[in-house]
XYZ file of N, CA and C in Angstrom:
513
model
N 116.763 76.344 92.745
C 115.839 77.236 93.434
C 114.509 77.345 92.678
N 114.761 77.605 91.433
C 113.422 77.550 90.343
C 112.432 76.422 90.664
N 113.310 75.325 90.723
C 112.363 74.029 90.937
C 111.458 73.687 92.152
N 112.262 74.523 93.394
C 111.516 74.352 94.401
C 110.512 75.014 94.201
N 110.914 76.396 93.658
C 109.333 77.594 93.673
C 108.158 76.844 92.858
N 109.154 75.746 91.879
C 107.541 75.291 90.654
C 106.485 74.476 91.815
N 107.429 73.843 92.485
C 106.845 72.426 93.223
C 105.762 73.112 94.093
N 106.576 74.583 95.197
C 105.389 74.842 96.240
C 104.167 75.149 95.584
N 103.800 75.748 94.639
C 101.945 75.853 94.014
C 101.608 74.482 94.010
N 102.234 73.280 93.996
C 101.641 72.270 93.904
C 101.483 71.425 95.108
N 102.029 72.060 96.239
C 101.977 71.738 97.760
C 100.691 71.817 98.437
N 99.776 71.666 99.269
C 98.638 71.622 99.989
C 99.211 72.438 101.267
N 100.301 72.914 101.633
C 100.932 73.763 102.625
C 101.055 75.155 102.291
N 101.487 74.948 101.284
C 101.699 76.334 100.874
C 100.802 77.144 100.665
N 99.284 76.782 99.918
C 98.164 77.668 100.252
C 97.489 77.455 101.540
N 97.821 76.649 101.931
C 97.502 76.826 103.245
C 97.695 78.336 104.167
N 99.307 78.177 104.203
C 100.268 79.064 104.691
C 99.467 80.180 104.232
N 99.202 80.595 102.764
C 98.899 81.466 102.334
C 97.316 82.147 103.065
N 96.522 81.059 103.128
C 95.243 81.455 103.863
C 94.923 81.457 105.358
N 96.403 80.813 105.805
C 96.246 80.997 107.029
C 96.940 82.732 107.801
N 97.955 82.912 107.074
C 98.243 84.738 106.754
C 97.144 85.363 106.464
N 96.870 84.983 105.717
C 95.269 85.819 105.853
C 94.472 86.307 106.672
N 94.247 84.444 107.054
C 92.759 85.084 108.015
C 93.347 85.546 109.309
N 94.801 85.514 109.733
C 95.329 86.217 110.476
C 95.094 87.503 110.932
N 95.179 88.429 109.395
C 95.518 89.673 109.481
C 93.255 89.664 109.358
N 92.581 89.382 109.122
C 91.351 89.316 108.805
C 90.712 89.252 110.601
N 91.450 88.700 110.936
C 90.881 88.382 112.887
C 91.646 89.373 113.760
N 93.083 89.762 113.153
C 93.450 91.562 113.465
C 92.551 92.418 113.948
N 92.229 92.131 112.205
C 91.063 93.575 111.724
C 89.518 93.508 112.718
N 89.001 92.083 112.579
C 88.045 92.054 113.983
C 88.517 92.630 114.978
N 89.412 92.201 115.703
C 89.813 92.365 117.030
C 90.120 93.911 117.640
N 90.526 94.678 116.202
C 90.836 96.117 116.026
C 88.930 96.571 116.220
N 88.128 95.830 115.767
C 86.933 96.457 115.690
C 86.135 96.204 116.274
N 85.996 94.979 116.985
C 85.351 94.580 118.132
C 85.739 94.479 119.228
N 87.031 94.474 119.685
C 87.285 94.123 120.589
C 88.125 96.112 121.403
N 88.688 96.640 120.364
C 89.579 97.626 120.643
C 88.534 99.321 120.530
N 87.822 98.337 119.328
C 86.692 99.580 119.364
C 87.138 100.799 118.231
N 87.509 100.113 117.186
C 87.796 101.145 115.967
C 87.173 100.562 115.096
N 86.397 102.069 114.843
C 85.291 101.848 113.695
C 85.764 101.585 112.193
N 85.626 100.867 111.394
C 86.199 100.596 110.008
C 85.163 101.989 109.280
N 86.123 102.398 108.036
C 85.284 102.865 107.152
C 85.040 102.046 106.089
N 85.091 103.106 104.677
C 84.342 102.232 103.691
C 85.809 101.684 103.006
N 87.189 102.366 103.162
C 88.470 101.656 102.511
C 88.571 100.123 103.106
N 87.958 100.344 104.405
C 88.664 99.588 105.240
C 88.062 97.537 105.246
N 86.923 98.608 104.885
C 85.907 97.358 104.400
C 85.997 96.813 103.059
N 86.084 97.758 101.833
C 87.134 96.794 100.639
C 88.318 96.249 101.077
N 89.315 96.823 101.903
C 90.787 96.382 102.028
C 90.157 94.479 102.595
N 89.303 95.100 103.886
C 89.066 93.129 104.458
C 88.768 92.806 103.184
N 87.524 92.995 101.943
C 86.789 92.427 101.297
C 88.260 91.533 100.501
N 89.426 92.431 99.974
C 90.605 92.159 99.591
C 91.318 91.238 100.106
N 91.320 91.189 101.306
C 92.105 90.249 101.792
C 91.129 88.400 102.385
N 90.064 88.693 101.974
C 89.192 87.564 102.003
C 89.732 87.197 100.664
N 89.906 87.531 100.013
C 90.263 87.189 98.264
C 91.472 86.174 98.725
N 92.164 86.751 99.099
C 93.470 85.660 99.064
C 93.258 84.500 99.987
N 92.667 85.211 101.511
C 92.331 83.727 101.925
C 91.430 82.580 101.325
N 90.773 83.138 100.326
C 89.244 81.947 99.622
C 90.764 81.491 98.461
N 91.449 82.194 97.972
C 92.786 81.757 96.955
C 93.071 79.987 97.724
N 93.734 81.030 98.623
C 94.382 79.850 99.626
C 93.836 78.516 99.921
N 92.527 78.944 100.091
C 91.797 77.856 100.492
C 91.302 77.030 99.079
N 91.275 77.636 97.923
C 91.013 76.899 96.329
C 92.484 76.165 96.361
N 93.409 76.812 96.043
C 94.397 76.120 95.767
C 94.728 75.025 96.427
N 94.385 74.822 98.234
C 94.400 74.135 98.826
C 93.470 72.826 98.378
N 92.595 72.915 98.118
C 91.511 72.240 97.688
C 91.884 71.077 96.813
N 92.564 71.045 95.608
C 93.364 70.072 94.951
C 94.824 70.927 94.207
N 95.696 70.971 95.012
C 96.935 71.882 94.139
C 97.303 71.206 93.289
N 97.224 70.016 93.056
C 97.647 69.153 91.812
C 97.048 69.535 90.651
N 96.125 70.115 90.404
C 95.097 70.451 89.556
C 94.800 71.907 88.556
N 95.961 71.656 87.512
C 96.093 72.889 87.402
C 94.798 73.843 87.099
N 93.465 73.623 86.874
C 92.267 74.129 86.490
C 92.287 75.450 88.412
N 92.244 74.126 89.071
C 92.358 74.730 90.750
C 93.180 75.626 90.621
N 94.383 75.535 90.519
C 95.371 76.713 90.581
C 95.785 77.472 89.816
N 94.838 77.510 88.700
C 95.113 78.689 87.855
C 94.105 79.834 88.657
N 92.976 78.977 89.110
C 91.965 79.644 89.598
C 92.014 80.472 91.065
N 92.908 79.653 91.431
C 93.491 80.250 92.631
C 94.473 81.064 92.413
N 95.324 81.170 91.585
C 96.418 82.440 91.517
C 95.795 83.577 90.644
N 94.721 83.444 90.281
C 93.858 84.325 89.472
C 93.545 85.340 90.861
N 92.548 84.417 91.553
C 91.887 85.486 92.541
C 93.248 85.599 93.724
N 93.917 85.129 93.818
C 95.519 85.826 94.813
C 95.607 86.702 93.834
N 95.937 86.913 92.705
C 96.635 87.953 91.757
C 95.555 89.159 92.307
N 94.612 89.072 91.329
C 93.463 89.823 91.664
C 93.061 90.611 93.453
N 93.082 89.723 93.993
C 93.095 90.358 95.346
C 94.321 91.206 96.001
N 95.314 90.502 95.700
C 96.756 91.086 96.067
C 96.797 92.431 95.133
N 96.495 92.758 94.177
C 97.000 94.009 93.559
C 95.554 95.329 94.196
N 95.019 94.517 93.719
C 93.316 95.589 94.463
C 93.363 95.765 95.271
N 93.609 94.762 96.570
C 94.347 94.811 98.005
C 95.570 96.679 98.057
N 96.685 96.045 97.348
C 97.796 96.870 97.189
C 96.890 98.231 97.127
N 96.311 98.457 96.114
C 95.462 99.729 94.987
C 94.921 100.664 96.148
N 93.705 99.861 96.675
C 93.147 100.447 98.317
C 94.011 100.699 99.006
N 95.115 100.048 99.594
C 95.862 100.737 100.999
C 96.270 101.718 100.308
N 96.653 102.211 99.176
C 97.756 103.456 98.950
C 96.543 104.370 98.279
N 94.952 104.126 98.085
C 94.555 105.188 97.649
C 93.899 105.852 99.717
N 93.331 104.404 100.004
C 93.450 104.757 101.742
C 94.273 105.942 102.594
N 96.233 105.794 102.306
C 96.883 106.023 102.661
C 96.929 107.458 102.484
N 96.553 107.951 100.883
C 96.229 109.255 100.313
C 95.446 110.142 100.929
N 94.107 109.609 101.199
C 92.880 109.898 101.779
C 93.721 110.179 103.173
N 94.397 109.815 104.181
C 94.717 110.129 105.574
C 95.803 111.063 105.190
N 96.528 110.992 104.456
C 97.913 112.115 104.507
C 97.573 113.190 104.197
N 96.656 113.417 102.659
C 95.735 114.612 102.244
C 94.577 115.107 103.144
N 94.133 114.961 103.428
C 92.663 115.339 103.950
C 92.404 116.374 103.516
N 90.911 116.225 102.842
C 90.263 117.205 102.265
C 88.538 116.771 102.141
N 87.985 118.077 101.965
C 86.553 118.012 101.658
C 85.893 117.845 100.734
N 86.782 118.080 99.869
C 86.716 117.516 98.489
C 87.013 116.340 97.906
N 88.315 115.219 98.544
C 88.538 114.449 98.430
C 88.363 113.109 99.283
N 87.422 112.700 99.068
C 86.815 111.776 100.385
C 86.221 110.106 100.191
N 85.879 109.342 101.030
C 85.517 108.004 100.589
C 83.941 107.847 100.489
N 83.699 107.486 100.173
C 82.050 107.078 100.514
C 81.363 106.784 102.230
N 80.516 107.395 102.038
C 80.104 106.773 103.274
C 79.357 105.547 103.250
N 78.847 104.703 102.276
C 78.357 103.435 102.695
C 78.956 102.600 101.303
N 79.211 101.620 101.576
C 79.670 100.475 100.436
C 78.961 100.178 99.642
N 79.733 100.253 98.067
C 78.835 100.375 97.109
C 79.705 98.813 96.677
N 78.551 97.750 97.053
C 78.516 96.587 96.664
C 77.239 96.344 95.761
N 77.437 95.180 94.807
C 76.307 95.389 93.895
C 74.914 94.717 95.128
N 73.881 95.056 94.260
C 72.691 95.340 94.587
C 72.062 93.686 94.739
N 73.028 92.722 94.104
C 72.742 91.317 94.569
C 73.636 90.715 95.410
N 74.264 91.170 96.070
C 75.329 91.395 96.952
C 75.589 91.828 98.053
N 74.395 92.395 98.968
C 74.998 93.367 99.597
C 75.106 93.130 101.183
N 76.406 92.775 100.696
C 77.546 92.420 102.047
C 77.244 92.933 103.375
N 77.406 94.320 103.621
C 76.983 95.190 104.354
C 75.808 95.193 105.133
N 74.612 94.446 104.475
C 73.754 94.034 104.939
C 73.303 92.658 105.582
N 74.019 91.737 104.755
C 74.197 90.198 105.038
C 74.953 90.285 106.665
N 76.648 90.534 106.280
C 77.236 90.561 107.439
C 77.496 91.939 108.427
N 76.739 92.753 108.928
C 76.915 93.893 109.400
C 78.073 93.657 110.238
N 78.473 92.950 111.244
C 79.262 93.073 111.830
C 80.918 92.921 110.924
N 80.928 92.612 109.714
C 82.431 92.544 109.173
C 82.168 93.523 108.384
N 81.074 93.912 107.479
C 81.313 94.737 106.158
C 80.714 95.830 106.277
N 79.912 96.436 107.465
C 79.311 97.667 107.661
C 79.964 98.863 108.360
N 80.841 99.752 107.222
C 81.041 101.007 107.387
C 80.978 101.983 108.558
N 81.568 102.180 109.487
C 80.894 103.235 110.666
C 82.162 104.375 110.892
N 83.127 104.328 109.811
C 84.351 105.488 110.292
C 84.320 106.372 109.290
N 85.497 107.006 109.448
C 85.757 108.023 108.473
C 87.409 107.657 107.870
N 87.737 108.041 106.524
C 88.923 107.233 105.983
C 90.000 108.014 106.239
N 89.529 109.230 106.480
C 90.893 110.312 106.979
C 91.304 110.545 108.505
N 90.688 109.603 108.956
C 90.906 109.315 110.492
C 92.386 108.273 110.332
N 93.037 109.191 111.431
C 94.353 107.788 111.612
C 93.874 107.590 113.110
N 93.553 106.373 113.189
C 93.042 105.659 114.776
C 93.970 104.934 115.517
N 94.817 104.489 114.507
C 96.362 103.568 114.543
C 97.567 103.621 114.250
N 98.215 103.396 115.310
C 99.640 103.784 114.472
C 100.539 102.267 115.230
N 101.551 101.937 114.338
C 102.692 101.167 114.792
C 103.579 101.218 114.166
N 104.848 101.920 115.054
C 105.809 102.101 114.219
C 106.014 103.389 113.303
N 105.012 104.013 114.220
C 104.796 105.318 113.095
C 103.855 105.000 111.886
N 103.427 104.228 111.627
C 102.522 103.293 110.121
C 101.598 103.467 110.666
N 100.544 104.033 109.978
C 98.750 103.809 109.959
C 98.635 102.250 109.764
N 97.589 102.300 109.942
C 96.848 100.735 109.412
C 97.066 100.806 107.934
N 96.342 101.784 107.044
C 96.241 101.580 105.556
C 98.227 101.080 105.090
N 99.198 101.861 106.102
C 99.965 101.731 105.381
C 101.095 100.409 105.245
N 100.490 99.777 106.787
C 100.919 98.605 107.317
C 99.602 97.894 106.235
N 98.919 98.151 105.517
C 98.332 96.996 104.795
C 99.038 97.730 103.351
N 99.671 98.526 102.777
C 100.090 98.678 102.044
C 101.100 97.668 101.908
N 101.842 97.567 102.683
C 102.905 96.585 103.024
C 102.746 95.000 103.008
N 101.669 94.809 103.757
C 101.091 93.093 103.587
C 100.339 93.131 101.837
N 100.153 93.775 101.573
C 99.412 93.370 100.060
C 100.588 93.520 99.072
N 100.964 94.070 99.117
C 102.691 94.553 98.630
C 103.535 93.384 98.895
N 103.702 92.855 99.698
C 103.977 91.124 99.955
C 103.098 90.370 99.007
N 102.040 90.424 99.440
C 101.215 88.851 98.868
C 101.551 89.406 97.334
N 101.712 90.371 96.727
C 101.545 90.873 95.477
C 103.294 90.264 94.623
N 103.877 90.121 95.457
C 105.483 89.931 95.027
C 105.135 88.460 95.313
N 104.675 88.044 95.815
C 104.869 86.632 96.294
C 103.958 85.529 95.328
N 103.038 86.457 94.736
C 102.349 85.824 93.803
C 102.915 85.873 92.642
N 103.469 87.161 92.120
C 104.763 87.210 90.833
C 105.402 85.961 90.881
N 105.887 85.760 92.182
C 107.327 84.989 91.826
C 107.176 83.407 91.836
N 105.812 83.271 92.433
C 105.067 81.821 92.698
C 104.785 81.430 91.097
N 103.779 82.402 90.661
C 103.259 82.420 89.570
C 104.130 82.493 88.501
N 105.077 82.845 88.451
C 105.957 83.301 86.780
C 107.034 81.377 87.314
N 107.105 81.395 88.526
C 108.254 79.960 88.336
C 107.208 78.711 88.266
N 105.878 78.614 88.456
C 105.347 77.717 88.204
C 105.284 77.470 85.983
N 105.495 78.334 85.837
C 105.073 78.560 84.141
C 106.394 77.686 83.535
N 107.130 78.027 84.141
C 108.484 77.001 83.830
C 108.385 75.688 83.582
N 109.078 75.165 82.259
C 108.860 73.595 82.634
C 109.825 73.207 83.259
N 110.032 71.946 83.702
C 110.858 71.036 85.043
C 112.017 70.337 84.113
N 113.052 70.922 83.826
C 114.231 70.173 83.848
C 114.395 68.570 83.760
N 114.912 67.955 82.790
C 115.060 66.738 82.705
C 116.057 66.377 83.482
C-alpha cells in the first residue's frame, strides 16, 4: 500500500485529479455567485484565494511529477493552501455561529498593495457580503462548514501523500 501512495506524487493524474477537485469546487463558488446570486464576503474570498492554491499545486505538480524540485514545490503550496484553507472555514464558521459586533470580518480584502486582487479580478475577489450571513445550507452545513470539510480532506490527503512519498522504495 505504501508503495502505491510513493508512486501516485509521481503520477501526472493524480495532480491532475487534485486540480481538477479544485477548480470544481472554485466554479461552485462562481455559480453560487453569479449565477444564484450570493454575495461572497471577505472569508469567502480568502477561502477561493485558498483553494486556487491547491488547484495552481495541482497544476505544478502536474507540470513534471518526476521532478522532485516540482513536487516539493507543489506539496509545499497544497500543504500551505490546504491548512489556511482549513484555518478560514472554521474561523468563517465562528463568525456565523457567534455573531457579534464586536467580532467581525473586514469589509474589503486586505491583499498586499502590489497585489490587489480585488481590483484586478472584481468579479472573483471583490467582497460584497457579510460573514455572519448563512445564505446556504446543505444538509444542515453552511458553506464555510462544507468547506471546512473539503480543506479538511485536501489537508489529510496531503499528510498521507506527503509523509509516504519520503519513504524509500523497497528492494
Amino acid at each position: 500500500m505504501l508503495a502505491i501512495l510513493k508512486t501516485i506524487s509521481k503520477q501526472r493524474w493524480s495532480w491532475l485529479l487534485l486540480a481538477a477537485s479544485a477548480l470544481s469546487l472554485e466554479l461552485c463558488a462562481l455559480y453560487f455567485q453569479h449565477v444564484m446570486r450570493l454575495e461572497p464576503c471577505v472569508m469567502c474570498v480568502y477561502e477561493r484565494l485558498a483553494m486556487l492554491g491547491i488547484l495552481f499545486a495541482g497544476l505544478i505538480g502536474a507540470s513534471a511529477p518526476k521532478s522532485v524540485l516540482i513536487r516539493l514545490t507543489a506539496f509545499l503550496l497544497w500543504g500551505i493552501s490546504a491548512v489556511w484553507g482549513t484555518l478560514l472555514a472554521i474561523q468563517h464558521t465562528d463568525y456565523q455561529m457567534h455573531p457579534s459586533p464586536f467580532f467581525t470580518c473586514d469589509f474589503f480584502p486586505n491583499f498586499p498593495s502590489w497585489a490587489p486582487l480585488h481590483e484586478w479580478l472584481p468579479w472573483l475577489f471583490n467582497p460584497t457580503g457579510d460573514c455572519s450571513d448563512i445564505v446556504w445550507k446543505f444538509l444542515d452545513y453552511s458553506m464555510p462548514q462544507w468547506l471546512i470539510v473539503s480543506f479538511s480532506i485536501y489537508t489529510l490527503l496531503f499528510v498521507i501523500v506527503a509523509i509516504s512519498s519520503m519513504f524509500k522504495n523497497k528492494v
